[in-house]
Amino acid sequence: MSPSQELQSLSPDTIIELFEVDLRLIGQDIVLRFCNSQQADDRAIVFGGQVYQSWPIEAEGFEVTSQGSLPEPVISISNYQSALSALLLAYKPAGAKVTRRRIFAKHLDLGSSPNPAAEFPSDIFILDSWQENQLFCRFRLITELEYLRTNIPRRRVVALRYGEEV
């Protein structure tokens, strides 16, 4: 059953959000994995053979639109005991690739019917900036187009009058 069919069922399963921060684009050889969930028996979340650390996360602004400005999601992550501040100081993650994955809990590796192919389409953004305090770190994400300062269309369109040569 596809994710959209599952959503339309009478009792859809819980959707789990998984976040990956890939620091390889900025010269670090590490991928950090977080999620805002735990298994019922306090086991770690495992998806695709990768372990996602349980961490209080709030994500907002993820949307799909074909009009207006591009989405700029914000992710707020708990900064318990300044652990996240230490990571920010060590890795300076501006420019890192952030991927949000969503999957039903039953399709996780330790779920009732594991199926890594049954995930929703991933959302991929670039970490642009952050603010931190003792309680949380708030990350502003931008699209890759905005990160590269790319304009669409990339070619300049010029109108020609009939009979004019290029």
mmCIF file of N, CA and C in Angstrom, residues 40-121:
data_model
loop_
_atom_site.group_PDB
_atom_site.id
_atom_site.type_symbol
_atom_site.label_atom_id
_atom_site.label_comp_id
_atom_site.label_asym_id
_atom_site.label_seq_id
_atom_site.Cartn_x
_atom_site.Cartn_y
_atom_site.Cartn_z
ATOM 1 N N ALA A 40 7.899 2.002 21.273
ATOM 2 C CA ALA A 40 7.108 1.837 22.500
ATOM 3 C C ALA A 40 7.932 1.220 23.635
ATOM 4 N N ASP A 41 8.874 0.361 23.297
ATOM 5 C CA ASP A 41 9.687 -0.297 24.321
ATOM 6 C C ASP A 41 11.043 0.406 24.514
ATOM 7 N N ASP A 42 11.111 1.702 24.195
ATOM 8 C CA ASP A 42 12.305 2.547 24.357
ATOM 9 C C ASP A 42 13.490 2.135 23.488
ATOM 10 N N ARG A 43 13.242 1.320 22.458
ATOM 11 C CA ARG A 43 14.318 1.013 21.515
ATOM 12 C C ARG A 43 14.521 2.214 20.595
ATOM 13 N N ALA A 44 15.704 2.333 20.046
ATOM 14 C CA ALA A 44 16.006 3.429 19.122
ATOM 15 C C ALA A 44 15.243 3.230 17.817
ATOM 16 N N ILE A 45 15.035 4.317 17.100
ATOM 17 C CA ILE A 45 14.404 4.267 15.783
ATOM 18 C C ILE A 45 15.468 3.847 14.781
ATOM 19 N N VAL A 46 15.194 2.803 14.015
ATOM 20 C CA VAL A 46 16.124 2.328 12.989
ATOM 21 C C VAL A 46 15.373 2.295 11.672
ATOM 22 N N PHE A 47 15.961 2.945 10.659
ATOM 23 C CA PHE A 47 15.358 2.964 9.332
ATOM 24 C C PHE A 47 16.466 2.824 8.298
ATOM 25 N N GLY A 48 16.309 1.865 7.412
ATOM 26 C CA GLY A 48 17.322 1.627 6.385
ATOM 27 C C GLY A 48 18.667 1.241 6.972
ATOM 28 N N GLY A 49 18.656 0.585 8.139
ATOM 29 C CA GLY A 49 19.893 0.181 8.798
ATOM 30 C C GLY A 49 20.598 1.291 9.549
ATOM 31 N N GLN A 50 20.032 2.497 9.562
ATOM 32 C CA GLN A 50 20.640 3.640 10.248
ATOM 33 C C GLN A 50 19.863 3.960 11.523
ATOM 34 N N VAL A 51 20.583 4.266 12.593
ATOM 35 C CA VAL A 51 19.967 4.588 13.880
ATOM 36 C C VAL A 51 19.746 6.097 13.965
ATOM 37 N N TYR A 52 18.540 6.503 14.338
ATOM 38 C CA TYR A 52 18.174 7.903 14.509
ATOM 39 C C TYR A 52 18.034 8.185 15.997
ATOM 40 N N GLN A 53 18.793 9.147 16.495
ATOM 41 C CA GLN A 53 18.767 9.502 17.904
ATOM 42 C C GLN A 53 17.471 10.235 18.242
ATOM 43 N N SER A 54 16.839 9.832 19.319
ATOM 44 C CA SER A 54 15.612 10.479 19.762
ATOM 45 C C SER A 54 15.975 11.812 20.417
ATOM 46 N N TRP A 55 15.336 12.878 19.944
ATOM 47 C CA TRP A 55 15.658 14.222 20.409
ATOM 48 C C TRP A 55 14.399 15.063 20.259
ATOM 49 N N PRO A 56 14.032 15.894 21.215
ATOM 50 C CA PRO A 56 12.847 16.744 21.052
ATOM 51 C C PRO A 56 13.039 17.727 19.886
ATOM 52 N N ILE A 57 12.185 17.587 18.862
ATOM 53 C CA ILE A 57 12.285 18.392 17.643
ATOM 54 C C ILE A 57 10.910 18.931 17.290
ATOM 55 N N GLU A 58 10.889 20.176 16.848
ATOM 56 C CA GLU A 58 9.662 20.768 16.302
ATOM 57 C C GLU A 58 10.011 21.306 14.919
ATOM 58 N N ALA A 59 9.272 20.861 13.912
ATOM 59 C CA ALA A 59 9.527 21.296 12.537
ATOM 60 C C ALA A 59 8.279 21.970 11.997
ATOM 61 N N GLU A 60 8.476 23.112 11.315
ATOM 62 C CA GLU A 60 7.346 23.824 10.735
ATOM 63 C C GLU A 60 7.768 24.479 9.431
ATOM 64 N N GLY A 61 6.791 24.741 8.579
ATOM 65 C CA GLY A 61 7.055 25.435 7.330
ATOM 66 C C GLY A 61 7.367 24.532 6.153
ATOM 67 N N PHE A 62 7.278 23.222 6.327
ATOM 68 C CA PHE A 62 7.473 22.312 5.202
ATOM 69 C C PHE A 62 6.183 22.308 4.400
ATOM 70 N N GLU A 63 6.253 22.796 3.195
ATOM 71 C CA GLU A 63 5.060 22.859 2.362
ATOM 72 C C GLU A 63 5.455 22.688 0.913
ATOM 73 N N VAL A 64 4.493 22.294 0.116
ATOM 74 C CA VAL A 64 4.694 22.159 -1.318
ATOM 75 C C VAL A 64 3.817 23.199 -1.982
ATOM 76 N N THR A 65 4.444 24.078 -2.755
ATOM 77 C CA THR A 65 3.694 25.134 -3.408
ATOM 78 C C THR A 65 4.244 25.369 -4.808
ATOM 79 N N SER A 66 3.379 25.768 -5.692
ATOM 80 C CA SER A 66 3.823 26.083 -7.048
ATOM 81 C C SER A 66 3.695 27.574 -7.328
ATOM 82 N N GLN A 67 3.272 28.336 -6.339
ATOM 83 C CA GLN A 67 3.118 29.777 -6.502
ATOM 84 C C GLN A 67 3.786 30.493 -5.337
ATOM 85 N N GLY A 68 4.218 31.735 -5.599
ATOM 86 C CA GLY A 68 4.799 32.537 -4.527
ATOM 87 C C GLY A 68 6.232 32.164 -4.241
ATOM 88 N N SER A 69 6.684 32.516 -3.046
ATOM 89 C CA SER A 69 8.076 32.275 -2.678
ATOM 90 C C SER A 69 8.303 30.818 -2.269
ATOM 91 N N LEU A 70 9.564 30.424 -2.301
ATOM 92 C CA LEU A 70 9.934 29.062 -1.927
ATOM 93 C C LEU A 70 9.805 28.889 -0.416
ATOM 94 N N PRO A 71 9.500 27.669 0.050
ATOM 95 C CA PRO A 71 9.366 27.452 1.493
ATOM 96 C C PRO A 71 10.703 27.628 2.211
ATOM 97 N N GLU A 72 10.647 28.119 3.430
ATOM 98 C CA GLU A 72 11.820 28.244 4.295
ATOM 99 C C GLU A 72 11.476 27.621 5.646
ATOM 100 N N PRO A 73 11.555 26.297 5.727
ATOM 101 C CA PRO A 73 11.195 25.631 6.978
ATOM 102 C C PRO A 73 12.135 26.006 8.117
ATOM 103 N N VAL A 74 11.634 25.836 9.324
ATOM 104 C CA VAL A 74 12.400 26.091 10.534
ATOM 105 C C VAL A 74 12.311 24.834 11.394
ATOM 106 N N ILE A 75 13.451 24.389 11.880
ATOM 107 C CA ILE A 75 13.503 23.232 12.773
ATOM 108 C C ILE A 75 14.058 23.707 14.109
ATOM 109 N N SER A 76 13.333 23.427 15.182
ATOM 110 C CA SER A 76 13.798 23.752 16.535
ATOM 111 C C SER A 76 14.123 22.442 17.242
ATOM 112 N N ILE A 77 15.344 22.350 17.773
ATOM 113 C CA ILE A 77 15.804 21.127 18.428
ATOM 114 C C ILE A 77 16.246 21.485 19.848
ATOM 115 N N SER A 78 15.887 20.644 20.794
ATOM 116 C CA SER A 78 16.257 20.871 22.192
ATOM 117 C C SER A 78 17.774 20.979 22.345
ATOM 118 N N ASN A 79 18.199 21.908 23.174
ATOM 119 C CA ASN A 79 19.622 22.105 23.451
ATOM 120 C C ASN A 79 19.929 21.647 24.879
ATOM 121 N N TYR A 80 19.397 20.511 25.239
ATOM 122 C CA TYR A 80 19.560 19.970 26.591
ATOM 123 C C TYR A 80 21.042 19.835 26.930
ATOM 124 N N GLN A 81 21.444 20.410 28.053
ATOM 125 C CA GLN A 81 22.816 20.402 28.561
ATOM 126 C C GLN A 81 23.808 20.942 27.520
ATOM 127 N N SER A 82 23.341 21.834 26.649
ATOM 128 C CA SER A 82 24.160 22.478 25.609
ATOM 129 C C SER A 82 24.831 21.486 24.666
ATOM 130 N N ALA A 83 24.242 20.299 24.532
ATOM 131 C CA ALA A 83 24.820 19.276 23.659
ATOM 132 C C ALA A 83 24.812 19.725 22.200
ATOM 133 N N LEU A 84 23.728 20.342 21.770
ATOM 134 C CA LEU A 84 23.640 20.793 20.391
ATOM 135 C C LEU A 84 24.570 21.983 20.136
ATOM 136 N N SER A 85 24.724 22.849 21.114
ATOM 137 C CA SER A 85 25.665 23.970 20.987
ATOM 138 C C SER A 85 27.084 23.453 20.767
ATOM 139 N N ALA A 86 27.434 22.374 21.440
ATOM 140 C CA ALA A 86 28.766 21.779 21.273
ATOM 141 C C ALA A 86 28.940 21.248 19.843
ATOM 142 N N LEU A 87 27.891 20.610 19.313
ATOM 143 C CA LEU A 87 27.963 20.125 17.928
ATOM 144 C C LEU A 87 28.110 21.284 16.944
ATOM 145 N N LEU A 88 27.356 22.366 17.169
ATOM 146 C CA LEU A 88 27.440 23.533 16.292
ATOM 147 C C LEU A 88 28.830 24.152 16.331
ATOM 148 N N LEU A 89 29.413 24.215 17.505
ATOM 149 C CA LEU A 89 30.755 24.770 17.646
ATOM 150 C C LEU A 89 31.793 23.888 16.941
ATOM 151 N N ALA A 90 31.616 22.582 17.048
ATOM 152 C CA ALA A 90 32.584 21.656 16.455
ATOM 153 C C ALA A 90 32.483 21.593 14.930
ATOM 154 N N TYR A 91 31.254 21.597 14.386
ATOM 155 C CA TYR A 91 31.083 21.331 12.956
ATOM 156 C C TYR A 91 30.731 22.542 12.102
ATOM 157 N N LYS A 92 30.257 23.643 12.698
ATOM 158 C CA LYS A 92 29.851 24.834 11.934
ATOM 159 C C LYS A 92 29.067 24.423 10.684
ATOM 160 N N PRO A 93 27.814 23.973 10.855
ATOM 161 C CA PRO A 93 27.086 23.276 9.794
ATOM 162 C C PRO A 93 26.434 24.124 8.705
ATOM 163 N N ALA A 94 26.679 25.431 8.633
ATOM 164 C CA ALA A 94 26.054 26.234 7.572
ATOM 165 C C ALA A 94 26.445 25.653 6.208
ATOM 166 N N GLY A 95 25.456 25.394 5.366
ATOM 167 C CA GLY A 95 25.682 24.797 4.055
ATOM 168 C C GLY A 95 25.485 23.291 4.032
ATOM 169 N N ALA A 96 25.217 22.676 5.190
ATOM 170 C CA ALA A 96 24.982 21.231 5.239
ATOM 171 C C ALA A 96 23.619 20.896 4.632
ATOM 172 N N LYS A 97 23.502 19.695 4.087
ATOM 173 C CA LYS A 97 22.241 19.234 3.498
ATOM 174 C C LYS A 97 21.383 18.614 4.592
ATOM 175 N N VAL A 98 20.133 19.058 4.680
ATOM 176 C CA VAL A 98 19.192 18.540 5.673
ATOM 177 C C VAL A 98 18.069 17.827 4.928
ATOM 178 N N THR A 99 17.851 16.568 5.267
ATOM 179 C CA THR A 99 16.810 15.771 4.630
ATOM 180 C C THR A 99 15.764 15.394 5.667
ATOM 181 N N ARG A 100 14.507 15.671 5.345
ATOM 182 C CA ARG A 100 13.405 15.227 6.210
ATOM 183 C C ARG A 100 12.748 14.041 5.531
ATOM 184 N N ARG A 101 12.723 12.921 6.225
ATOM 185 C CA ARG A 101 12.063 11.708 5.735
ATOM 186 C C ARG A 101 10.839 11.461 6.593
ATOM 187 N N ARG A 102 9.792 10.952 5.965
ATOM 188 C CA ARG A 102 8.579 10.597 6.700
ATOM 189 C C ARG A 102 8.178 9.187 6.298
ATOM 190 N N ILE A 103 7.840 8.412 7.307
ATOM 191 C CA ILE A 103 7.445 7.021 7.069
ATOM 192 C C ILE A 103 6.492 6.597 8.181
ATOM 193 N N PHE A 104 5.623 5.665 7.872
ATOM 194 C CA PHE A 104 4.743 5.124 8.902
ATOM 195 C C PHE A 104 5.554 4.251 9.848
ATOM 196 N N ALA A 105 5.216 4.281 11.135
ATOM 197 C CA ALA A 105 5.960 3.556 12.168
ATOM 198 C C ALA A 105 6.059 2.069 11.856
ATOM 199 N N LYS A 106 5.029 1.501 11.279
ATOM 200 C CA LYS A 106 5.057 0.056 11.009
ATOM 201 C C LYS A 106 6.073 -0.326 9.941
ATOM 202 N N HIS A 107 6.536 0.637 9.132
ATOM 203 C CA HIS A 107 7.495 0.340 8.069
ATOM 204 C C HIS A 107 8.951 0.562 8.475
ATOM 205 N N LEU A 108 9.186 0.973 9.728
ATOM 206 C CA LEU A 108 10.559 1.096 10.224
ATOM 207 C C LEU A 108 11.195 -0.282 10.297
ATOM 208 N N ASP A 109 12.514 -0.347 10.419
ATOM 209 C CA ASP A 109 13.213 -1.639 10.457
ATOM 210 C C ASP A 109 12.710 -2.536 11.581
ATOM 211 N N LEU A 110 12.329 -1.947 12.716
ATOM 212 C CA LEU A 110 11.842 -2.739 13.853
ATOM 213 C C LEU A 110 10.319 -2.705 13.964
ATOM 214 N N GLY A 111 9.639 -2.239 12.914
ATOM 215 C CA GLY A 111 8.178 -2.143 12.916
ATOM 216 C C GLY A 111 7.515 -3.472 12.609
ATOM 217 N N SER A 112 6.184 -3.466 12.578
ATOM 218 C CA SER A 112 5.441 -4.706 12.355
ATOM 219 C C SER A 112 5.542 -5.208 10.918
ATOM 220 N N SER A 113 5.717 -4.319 9.946
ATOM 221 C CA SER A 113 5.907 -4.749 8.551
ATOM 222 C C SER A 113 6.963 -3.849 7.897
ATOM 223 N N PRO A 114 8.249 -4.115 8.170
ATOM 224 C CA PRO A 114 9.331 -3.268 7.669
ATOM 225 C C PRO A 114 9.315 -3.153 6.145
ATOM 226 N N ASN A 115 9.404 -1.924 5.653
ATOM 227 C CA ASN A 115 9.423 -1.685 4.216
ATOM 228 C C ASN A 115 10.023 -0.303 3.955
ATOM 229 N N PRO A 116 11.340 -0.211 3.742
ATOM 230 C CA PRO A 116 11.962 1.095 3.537
ATOM 231 C C PRO A 116 11.501 1.793 2.262
ATOM 232 N N ALA A 117 10.924 1.059 1.333
ATOM 233 C CA ALA A 117 10.455 1.666 0.084
ATOM 234 C C ALA A 117 9.119 2.382 0.258
ATOM 235 N N ALA A 118 8.477 2.231 1.412
ATOM 236 C CA ALA A 118 7.145 2.806 1.625
ATOM 237 C C ALA A 118 7.187 4.180 2.267
ATOM 238 N N GLU A 119 8.273 4.907 2.084
ATOM 239 C CA GLU A 119 8.350 6.240 2.687
ATOM 240 C C GLU A 119 7.757 7.297 1.759
ATOM 241 N N PHE A 120 7.379 8.417 2.344
ATOM 242 C CA PHE A 120 6.906 9.570 1.574
ATOM 243 C C PHE A 120 8.098 10.169 0.827
ATOM 244 N N PRO A 121 7.859 10.995 -0.177
ATOM 245 C CA PRO A 121 8.995 11.668 -0.830
ATOM 246 C C PRO A 121 9.769 12.524 0.179
#
